PDB file of C-alpha atoms in Angstrom:
ATOM      1  CA  MET A 198       5.976  15.821  10.158  1.00  0.00           C
ATOM      2  CA  LYS A 199       2.767  13.841  10.020  1.00  0.00           C
ATOM      3  CA  ALA A 200       2.501  10.321   8.665  1.00  0.00           C
ATOM      4  CA  ARG A 201       1.052  10.114   5.170  1.00  0.00           C
ATOM      5  CA  LEU A 202      -2.261   8.486   4.293  1.00  0.00           C
ATOM      6  CA  GLY A 203      -2.589   6.583   1.048  1.00  0.00           C
ATOM      7  CA  VAL A 204      -6.141   5.484   0.289  1.00  0.00           C
ATOM      8  CA  ASN A 205      -6.572   2.307  -1.727  1.00  0.00           C
ATOM      9  CA  ILE A 206      -9.705   2.641  -3.876  1.00  0.00           C
ATOM     10  CA  ASP A 207      -9.644  -0.858  -5.404  1.00  0.00           C
ATOM     11  CA  HIS A 208     -12.947  -1.813  -3.823  1.00  0.00           C
ATOM     12  CA  VAL A 209     -14.818   1.032  -5.449  1.00  0.00           C
ATOM     13  CA  ALA A 210     -13.901  -0.808  -8.645  1.00  0.00           C
ATOM     14  CA  THR A 211     -14.968  -4.101  -7.008  1.00  0.00           C
ATOM     15  CA  LEU A 212     -18.487  -2.697  -6.629  1.00  0.00           C
ATOM     16  CA  ARG A 213     -18.486  -1.484 -10.209  1.00  0.00           C
ATOM     17  CA  GLN A 214     -17.274  -4.812 -11.599  1.00  0.00           C
ATOM     18  CA  ALA A 215     -19.887  -6.765  -9.609  1.00  0.00           C
ATOM     19  CA  ARG A 216     -22.577  -5.524 -11.988  1.00  0.00           C
ATOM     20  CA  GLY A 217     -20.496  -4.550 -15.002  1.00  0.00           C
ATOM     21  CA  GLU A 218     -21.782  -0.994 -14.855  1.00  0.00           C
ATOM     22  CA  ASN A 219     -19.813   2.240 -15.212  1.00  0.00           C
ATOM     23  CA  TYR A 220     -20.581   3.247 -11.609  1.00  0.00           C
ATOM     24  CA  PRO A 221     -19.426   3.851  -8.944  1.00  0.00           C
ATOM     25  CA  SER A 222     -16.804   6.038 -10.587  1.00  0.00           C
ATOM     26  CA  ILE A 223     -13.212   5.301  -9.683  1.00  0.00           C
ATOM     27  CA  VAL A 224     -12.331   8.825 -10.866  1.00  0.00           C
ATOM     28  CA  ASP A 225     -14.885  10.401  -8.523  1.00  0.00           C
ATOM     29  CA  ALA A 226     -13.568   8.257  -5.673  1.00  0.00           C
ATOM     30  CA  ALA A 227      -9.984   9.385  -6.293  1.00  0.00           C
ATOM     31  CA  SER A 228     -11.062  13.025  -6.509  1.00  0.00           C
ATOM     32  CA  THR A 229     -13.053  12.824  -3.283  1.00  0.00           C
ATOM     33  CA  VAL A 230     -10.264  11.145  -1.363  1.00  0.00           C
ATOM     34  CA  LEU A 231      -7.633  13.675  -2.439  1.00  0.00           C
ATOM     35  CA  ARG A 232      -9.924  16.670  -1.965  1.00  0.00           C
ATOM     36  CA  ASP A 233     -10.553  15.576   1.613  1.00  0.00           C
ATOM     37  CA  GLY A 234      -6.938  15.314   2.650  1.00  0.00           C
ATOM     38  CA  ALA A 235      -5.399  11.998   1.612  1.00  0.00           C
ATOM     39  CA  ASP A 236      -1.759  12.177   0.574  1.00  0.00           C
ATOM     40  CA  GLN A 237      -1.901   9.686  -2.284  1.00  0.00           C
ATOM     41  CA  ILE A 238      -4.059   7.186  -4.135  1.00  0.00           C
ATOM     42  CA  THR A 239      -3.161   3.503  -4.163  1.00  0.00           C
ATOM     43  CA  ILE A 240      -4.554   1.044  -6.708  1.00  0.00           C
ATOM     44  CA  HIS A 241      -3.607  -2.551  -7.488  1.00  0.00           C
ATOM     45  CA  LEU A 242      -3.744  -3.680 -11.099  1.00  0.00           C
ATOM     46  CA  ARG A 243      -3.994  -7.441 -10.656  1.00  0.00           C
ATOM     47  CA  GLU A 244      -3.276  -9.960 -13.393  1.00  0.00           C
ATOM     48  CA  ASP A 245      -6.882 -11.219 -13.265  1.00  0.00           C
ATOM     49  CA  ARG A 246      -8.297  -7.650 -13.416  1.00  0.00           C
ATOM     50  CA  ARG A 247     -10.762  -8.484 -10.663  1.00  0.00           C
ATOM     51  CA  HIS A 248     -11.269  -4.814  -9.795  1.00  0.00           C
ATOM     52  CA  ILE A 249      -8.935  -2.173 -11.270  1.00  0.00           C
ATOM     53  CA  GLN A 250      -8.876  -2.259 -15.083  1.00  0.00           C
ATOM     54  CA  ASP A 251      -6.143  -1.106 -17.462  1.00  0.00           C
ATOM     55  CA  THR A 252      -8.028   2.076 -18.367  1.00  0.00           C
ATOM     56  CA  ASP A 253      -8.457   2.936 -14.673  1.00  0.00           C
ATOM     57  CA  VAL A 254      -4.713   3.286 -14.205  1.00  0.00           C
ATOM     58  CA  GLU A 255      -4.308   6.245 -16.552  1.00  0.00           C
ATOM     59  CA  ALA A 256      -7.651   7.754 -15.476  1.00  0.00           C
ATOM     60  CA  VAL A 257      -6.669   7.744 -11.804  1.00  0.00           C
ATOM     61  CA  HIS A 258      -3.172   8.943 -12.669  1.00  0.00           C
ATOM     62  CA  LEU A 259      -4.688  12.014 -14.333  1.00  0.00           C
ATOM     63  CA  VAL A 260      -6.658  12.741 -11.158  1.00  0.00           C
ATOM     64  CA  THR A 261      -3.560  12.509  -8.965  1.00  0.00           C
ATOM     65  CA  LYS A 262      -1.652  14.816 -11.292  1.00  0.00           C
ATOM     66  CA  LYS A 263      -4.522  17.321 -11.160  1.00  0.00           C
ATOM     67  CA  PHE A 264      -4.262  17.382  -7.362  1.00  0.00           C
ATOM     68  CA  GLY A 265      -0.458  17.309  -7.364  1.00  0.00           C
ATOM     69  CA  LYS A 266      -0.426  14.059  -5.392  1.00  0.00           C
ATOM     70  CA  PRO A 267       1.255  10.701  -6.089  1.00  0.00           C
ATOM     71  CA  LEU A 268      -0.261   7.594  -7.605  1.00  0.00           C
ATOM     72  CA  ASN A 269       1.010   4.457  -5.881  1.00  0.00           C
ATOM     73  CA  LEU A 270       0.550   1.545  -8.294  1.00  0.00           C
ATOM     74  CA  GLU A 271       0.611  -1.884  -6.657  1.00  0.00           C
ATOM     75  CA  MET A 272       1.519  -4.726  -8.986  1.00  0.00           C
ATOM     76  CA  GLY A 273       3.121  -8.117  -9.294  1.00  0.00           C
ATOM     77  CA  CYS A 274       6.300  -8.737 -11.275  1.00  0.00           C
ATOM     78  CA  ASN A 275       4.288  -9.629 -14.363  1.00  0.00           C
ATOM     79  CA  ASP A 276       5.752  -8.516 -17.696  1.00  0.00           C
ATOM     80  CA  GLU A 277       2.447  -7.231 -19.079  1.00  0.00           C
ATOM     81  CA  ILE A 278       1.675  -5.219 -15.934  1.00  0.00           C
ATOM     82  CA  VAL A 279       5.228  -3.888 -15.839  1.00  0.00           C
ATOM     83  CA  GLU A 280       4.817  -2.450 -19.334  1.00  0.00           C
ATOM     84  CA  ILE A 281       1.539  -0.787 -18.330  1.00  0.00           C
ATOM     85  CA  ALA A 282       3.413   0.798 -15.419  1.00  0.00           C
ATOM     86  CA  VAL A 283       6.144   1.999 -17.760  1.00  0.00           C
ATOM     87  CA  ALA A 284       3.555   3.542 -20.092  1.00  0.00           C
ATOM     88  CA  THR A 285       1.778   5.263 -17.187  1.00  0.00           C
ATOM     89  CA  ALA A 286       4.856   6.346 -15.203  1.00  0.00           C
ATOM     90  CA  PRO A 287       3.305   6.640 -11.730  1.00  0.00           C
ATOM     91  CA  SER A 288       5.195   8.353  -8.917  1.00  0.00           C
ATOM     92  CA  TRP A 289       5.367   5.170  -6.836  1.00  0.00           C
ATOM     93  CA  ILE A 290       5.262   1.461  -7.627  1.00  0.00           C
ATOM     94  CA  CYS A 291       4.755  -1.105  -4.877  1.00  0.00           C
ATOM     95  CA  LEU A 292       5.746  -4.631  -5.887  1.00  0.00           C
ATOM     96  CA  VAL A 293       3.580  -7.265  -4.226  1.00  0.00           C
ATOM     97  CA  PRO A 294       3.161 -11.053  -4.420  1.00  0.00           C
ATOM     98  CA  GLU A 295       0.117 -12.235  -6.314  1.00  0.00           C
ATOM     99  CA  LYS A 296      -1.802 -15.505  -6.602  1.00  0.00           C
ATOM    100  CA  ARG A 297      -4.927 -15.901  -8.725  1.00  0.00           C
ATOM    101  CA  GLU A 298      -6.780 -17.963  -6.092  1.00  0.00           C
ATOM    102  CA  GLU A 299      -6.269 -15.589  -3.147  1.00  0.00           C
ATOM    103  CA  LYS A 300      -9.071 -13.292  -1.987  1.00  0.00           C
ATOM    104  CA  THR A 301      -6.527 -10.614  -1.177  1.00  0.00           C
ATOM    105  CA  THR A 302      -2.756 -10.371  -0.815  1.00  0.00           C
ATOM    106  CA  GLU A 303      -1.857 -12.898   1.870  1.00  0.00           C
ATOM    107  CA  GLY A 304       1.655 -11.832   2.838  1.00  0.00           C
ATOM    108  CA  GLY A 305       4.873 -10.201   1.782  1.00  0.00           C
ATOM    109  CA  LEU A 306       7.173 -11.010  -1.104  1.00  0.00           C
ATOM    110  CA  ASP A 307       9.387 -14.067  -0.665  1.00  0.00           C
ATOM    111  CA  LEU A 308      12.920 -12.788  -1.216  1.00  0.00           C
ATOM    112  CA  LYS A 309      14.613 -15.775   0.423  1.00  0.00           C
ATOM    113  CA  THR A 310      13.962 -17.954  -2.631  1.00  0.00           C
ATOM    114  CA  LYS A 311      16.650 -17.069  -5.160  1.00  0.00           C
ATOM    115  CA  SER A 312      14.384 -17.170  -8.208  1.00  0.00           C
ATOM    116  CA  ASN A 313      11.959 -14.780  -6.522  1.00  0.00           C
ATOM    117  CA  TYR A 314      14.788 -12.512  -5.394  1.00  0.00           C
ATOM    118  CA  ASP A 315      16.212 -12.382  -8.901  1.00  0.00           C
ATOM    119  CA  LYS A 316      12.810 -11.621 -10.431  1.00  0.00           C
ATOM    120  CA  VAL A 317      12.102  -8.783  -7.998  1.00  0.00           C
ATOM    121  CA  LEU A 318      15.593  -7.360  -8.442  1.00  0.00           C
ATOM    122  CA  SER A 319      15.387  -7.420 -12.251  1.00  0.00           C
ATOM    123  CA  THR A 320      11.927  -5.819 -12.142  1.00  0.00           C
ATOM    124  CA  CYS A 321      13.194  -3.036  -9.879  1.00  0.00           C
ATOM    125  CA  LYS A 322      16.154  -2.354 -12.160  1.00  0.00           C
ATOM    126  CA  TYR A 323      13.969  -2.358 -15.275  1.00  0.00           C
ATOM    127  CA  LEU A 324      11.395   0.023 -13.784  1.00  0.00           C
ATOM    128  CA  LYS A 325      14.096   2.390 -12.576  1.00  0.00           C
ATOM    129  CA  SER A 326      15.680   2.400 -16.049  1.00  0.00           C
ATOM    130  CA  LYS A 327      12.392   3.065 -17.857  1.00  0.00           C
ATOM    131  CA  ILE A 328      10.554   5.517 -15.568  1.00  0.00           C
ATOM    132  CA  GLU A 329      12.448   8.666 -14.694  1.00  0.00           C
ATOM    133  CA  GLY A 330      12.271   9.456 -10.992  1.00  0.00           C
ATOM    134  CA  VAL A 331      10.029   6.532 -10.068  1.00  0.00           C
ATOM    135  CA  LYS A 332      10.113   5.393  -6.457  1.00  0.00           C
ATOM    136  CA  ILE A 333       9.736   1.706  -5.649  1.00  0.00           C
ATOM    137  CA  SER A 334       8.554  -0.027  -2.491  1.00  0.00           C
ATOM    138  CA  LEU A 335       8.425  -3.734  -1.724  1.00  0.00           C
ATOM    139  CA  PHE A 336       5.561  -5.332   0.215  1.00  0.00           C
ATOM    140  CA  LEU A 337       7.310  -7.443   2.869  1.00  0.00           C
ATOM    141  CA  GLU A 338       6.975  -9.105   6.236  1.00  0.00           C
ATOM    142  CA  ALA A 339       8.725  -7.464   9.191  1.00  0.00           C
ATOM    143  CA  ASP A 340      11.489 -10.047   9.050  1.00  0.00           C
ATOM    144  CA  LEU A 341      15.047  -8.749   9.378  1.00  0.00           C
ATOM    145  CA  GLU A 342      16.517 -11.363   7.051  1.00  0.00           C
ATOM    146  CA  THR A 343      14.049 -10.398   4.351  1.00  0.00           C
ATOM    147  CA  LEU A 344      14.567  -6.685   4.989  1.00  0.00           C
ATOM    148  CA  THR A 345      18.329  -7.160   4.685  1.00  0.00           C
ATOM    149  CA  LEU A 346      17.850  -8.778   1.279  1.00  0.00           C
ATOM    150  CA  ALA A 347      15.537  -5.939   0.249  1.00  0.00           C
ATOM    151  CA  SER A 348      18.107  -3.332   1.290  1.00  0.00           C
ATOM    152  CA  GLU A 349      20.440  -4.673  -1.425  1.00  0.00           C
ATOM    153  CA  MET A 350      17.952  -3.646  -4.119  1.00  0.00           C
ATOM    154  CA  PRO A 351      17.394  -0.225  -5.760  1.00  0.00           C
ATOM    155  CA  ILE A 352      14.304   0.590  -3.682  1.00  0.00           C
ATOM    156  CA  ASP A 353      13.059   3.650  -1.852  1.00  0.00           C
ATOM    157  CA  ALA A 354      10.750   2.100   0.747  1.00  0.00           C
ATOM    158  CA  VAL A 355       9.375  -1.083   2.231  1.00  0.00           C
ATOM    159  CA  GLU A 356       5.669  -1.488   2.953  1.00  0.00           C
ATOM    160  CA  ILE A 357       5.316  -3.805   5.926  1.00  0.00           C
ATOM    161  CA  HIS A 358       2.453  -6.304   5.732  1.00  0.00           C
ATOM    162  CA  THR A 359       0.223  -5.528   8.725  1.00  0.00           C
ATOM    163  CA  GLY A 360      -2.473  -8.134   8.050  1.00  0.00           C
ATOM    164  CA  ASP A 361      -1.632 -10.461  10.959  1.00  0.00           C
ATOM    165  CA  TYR A 362      -1.375  -7.543  13.376  1.00  0.00           C
ATOM    166  CA  ALA A 363      -4.700  -6.105  12.184  1.00  0.00           C
ATOM    167  CA  ARG A 364      -6.412  -9.463  12.613  1.00  0.00           C
ATOM    168  CA  ALA A 365      -5.028  -9.873  16.130  1.00  0.00           C
ATOM    169  CA  HIS A 366      -6.207  -6.377  17.023  1.00  0.00           C
ATOM    170  CA  LEU A 367      -9.682  -7.025  15.600  1.00  0.00           C
ATOM    171  CA  ASN A 368     -10.005 -10.261  17.598  1.00  0.00           C
ATOM    172  CA  ASP A 369      -8.761  -8.693  20.850  1.00  0.00           C
ATOM    173  CA  GLU A 370      -5.666 -10.901  20.830  1.00  0.00           C
ATOM    174  CA  ASP A 371      -2.219  -9.928  22.068  1.00  0.00           C
ATOM    175  CA  TYR A 372      -0.566  -7.863  19.343  1.00  0.00           C
ATOM    176  CA  GLU A 373       2.433  -6.508  21.245  1.00  0.00           C
ATOM    177  CA  LYS A 374       4.814  -8.878  19.452  1.00  0.00           C
ATOM    178  CA  PHE A 375       3.906  -7.245  16.155  1.00  0.00           C
ATOM    179  CA  LEU A 376       4.658  -3.784  17.513  1.00  0.00           C
ATOM    180  CA  ALA A 377       8.085  -5.021  18.617  1.00  0.00           C
ATOM    181  CA  GLN A 378       8.743  -6.485  15.160  1.00  0.00           C
ATOM    182  CA  TYR A 379       7.680  -3.258  13.493  1.00  0.00           C
ATOM    183  CA  LYS A 380       9.949  -1.228  15.770  1.00  0.00           C
ATOM    184  CA  ASP A 381      12.934  -3.393  14.832  1.00  0.00           C
ATOM    185  CA  ALA A 382      11.997  -3.111  11.172  1.00  0.00           C
ATOM    186  CA  LYS A 383      11.819   0.679  11.396  1.00  0.00           C
ATOM    187  CA  ILE A 384      15.208   0.927  13.112  1.00  0.00           C
ATOM    188  CA  PHE A 385      16.786  -1.194  10.386  1.00  0.00           C
ATOM    189  CA  LEU A 386      15.121   0.604   7.478  1.00  0.00           C
ATOM    190  CA  VAL A 387      15.903   4.054   8.827  1.00  0.00           C
ATOM    191  CA  SER A 388      19.552   2.996   9.204  1.00  0.00           C
ATOM    192  CA  LYS A 389      19.542   2.107   5.499  1.00  0.00           C
ATOM    193  CA  LYS A 390      17.730   5.328   4.526  1.00  0.00           C
ATOM    194  CA  ILE A 391      14.774   3.280   3.252  1.00  0.00           C
ATOM    195  CA  GLY A 392      11.234   4.491   3.874  1.00  0.00           C
ATOM    196  CA  CYS A 393       9.099   2.552   6.344  1.00  0.00           C
ATOM    197  CA  HIS A 394       5.494   2.174   5.158  1.00  0.00           C
ATOM    198  CA  ALA A 395       2.602  -0.030   6.314  1.00  0.00           C
ATOM    199  CA  GLY A 396      -0.505  -1.549   4.844  1.00  0.00           C
ATOM    200  CA  HIS A 397      -3.090  -4.323   4.769  1.00  0.00           C
ATOM    201  CA  GLY A 398      -6.142  -4.913   6.935  1.00  0.00           C
ATOM    202  CA  LEU A 399      -5.876  -1.705   8.924  1.00  0.00           C
ATOM    203  CA  THR A 400      -8.907   0.030  10.413  1.00  0.00           C
ATOM    204  CA  ALA A 401      -9.290   3.329  12.261  1.00  0.00           C
ATOM    205  CA  GLN A 402      -8.975   1.358  15.508  1.00  0.00           C
ATOM    206  CA  SER A 403      -5.937  -0.787  14.635  1.00  0.00           C
ATOM    207  CA  LEU A 404      -4.191   2.242  13.157  1.00  0.00           C
ATOM    208  CA  LEU A 405      -4.002   4.006  16.537  1.00  0.00           C
ATOM    209  CA  PRO A 406      -1.372   1.805  18.265  1.00  0.00           C
ATOM    210  CA  LEU A 407       0.860   2.145  15.218  1.00  0.00           C
ATOM    211  CA  LEU A 408       0.534   5.927  15.322  1.00  0.00           C
ATOM    212  CA  GLU A 409       1.050   6.041  19.078  1.00  0.00           C
ATOM    213  CA  ASN A 410       4.268   4.059  18.724  1.00  0.00           C
ATOM    214  CA  ASN A 411       5.601   6.252  15.884  1.00  0.00           C
ATOM    215  CA  LEU A 412       6.236   3.221  13.663  1.00  0.00           C
ATOM    216  CA  PHE A 413       5.511   4.168  10.052  1.00  0.00           C
ATOM    217  CA  GLU A 414       5.754   7.240   7.866  1.00  0.00           C
ATOM    218  CA  GLU A 415       3.022   6.096   5.468  1.00  0.00           C
ATOM    219  CA  TYR A 416      -0.123   4.004   5.795  1.00  0.00           C
ATOM    220  CA  ASN A 417      -2.024   2.564   2.841  1.00  0.00           C
ATOM    221  CA  ILE A 418      -5.589   1.717   3.847  1.00  0.00           C
ATOM    222  CA  GLY A 419      -8.436   0.688   1.586  1.00  0.00           C
ATOM    223  CA  HIS A 420     -10.942  -2.035   2.419  1.00  0.00           C
ATOM    224  CA  TRP A 421     -12.020  -0.620   5.782  1.00  0.00           C
ATOM    225  CA  ILE A 422     -12.340   2.917   4.407  1.00  0.00           C
ATOM    226  CA  ILE A 423     -14.600   1.813   1.563  1.00  0.00           C
ATOM    227  CA  CYS A 424     -16.679  -0.397   3.888  1.00  0.00           C
ATOM    228  CA  GLN A 425     -17.129   2.367   6.471  1.00  0.00           C
ATOM    229  CA  ALA A 426     -18.057   4.761   3.685  1.00  0.00           C
ATOM    230  CA  VAL A 427     -21.253   2.729   3.179  1.00  0.00           C
ATOM    231  CA  PHE A 428     -22.440   4.111   6.514  1.00  0.00           C
ATOM    232  CA  ASP A 429     -20.650   7.441   6.890  1.00  0.00           C
ATOM    233  CA  GLY A 430     -19.767   8.519   3.356  1.00  0.00           C
ATOM    234  CA  LEU A 431     -16.330   8.445   1.788  1.00  0.00           C
ATOM    235  CA  SER A 432     -15.614  12.112   2.444  1.00  0.00           C
ATOM    236  CA  LYS A 433     -16.287  11.889   6.186  1.00  0.00           C
ATOM    237  CA  VAL A 434     -14.305   8.673   6.642  1.00  0.00           C
ATOM    238  CA  VAL A 435     -11.238  10.132   4.946  1.00  0.00           C
ATOM    239  CA  LYS A 436     -11.491  13.456   6.780  1.00  0.00           C
ATOM    240  CA  ASP A 437     -11.817  11.688  10.148  1.00  0.00           C
ATOM    241  CA  MET A 438      -8.780   9.493   9.442  1.00  0.00           C
ATOM    242  CA  VAL A 439      -6.683  12.453   8.293  1.00  0.00           C
ATOM    243  CA  THR A 440      -7.642  14.335  11.477  1.00  0.00           C
ATOM    244  CA  SER A 441      -6.778  11.353  13.658  1.00  0.00           C
ATOM    245  CA  MET A 442      -3.391  10.925  12.004  1.00  0.00           C
ATOM    246  CA  SER A 443      -2.556  14.611  12.356  1.00  0.00           C
ATOM    247  CA  GLU A 444      -2.561  14.205  16.136  1.00  0.00           C
ATOM    248  CA  TYR A 445       0.475  11.893  15.995  1.00  0.00           C
ATOM    249  CA  PRO A 446       3.560  13.507  14.448  1.00  0.00           C
ATOM    250  CA  TYR A 447       5.972  11.051  12.837  1.00  0.00           C
ATOM    251  CA  THR A 448       9.694  11.214  13.529  1.00  0.00           C
ATOM    252  CA  LEU A 449      12.544   9.019  12.344  1.00  0.00           C
ATOM    253  CA  LYS A 450      13.682   8.534  15.932  1.00  0.00           C
ATOM    254  CA  ASP A 451      11.749   6.359  18.378  1.00  0.00           C
TER     255      ASP A 451
END
């Protein structure tokens, strides 16, 4: 099978919010991305509503249903956001850490702190009880202790934070240690029958070593795709990435 591509369209909404206009259309972006081969749409409804707005969630969900593809809703364990998720009932929910002052998500969830662990666990249980068939992933570092804690929860996948790897790749630094960590993470997650996903900071270039090493079954990529679309157009960027990914079949075995 081929690895799946989830396209995060948050930064289409960032452009829209910069001027307070009703363009560019988040609905048109979702439609374009799915028409041109992406496997799902990812959006992050943040507490500060810096890009995606409440009304966008249902609007994008309708687009994904039209195309028969999943909506992956990223969110923190915030009670208000949780209830929006329950009302929308997306196919996937990815729980992520969130700080108001950060420019973007800076790392994975901290499950080693008991209060954080308990909050994530209770959120997972609540979402599973309220949304029939929902699948949940946790955004985590490729740390075996953290992954072990995650495996105790009612989750379907882990999305490994690839930001440090992507930065090392961009700066022509040694990134082999990250590939080794990701391999160990995959082996562990596969043994627990938990999906192994990846996301954050990835570009067409930094994606290739991950594909070549058969590390992840799903990649969620957003910022680079939207930036490159300024020059090449969203349709072409998505088509090119889908084509590139199709050349590297994904298997559970190394």
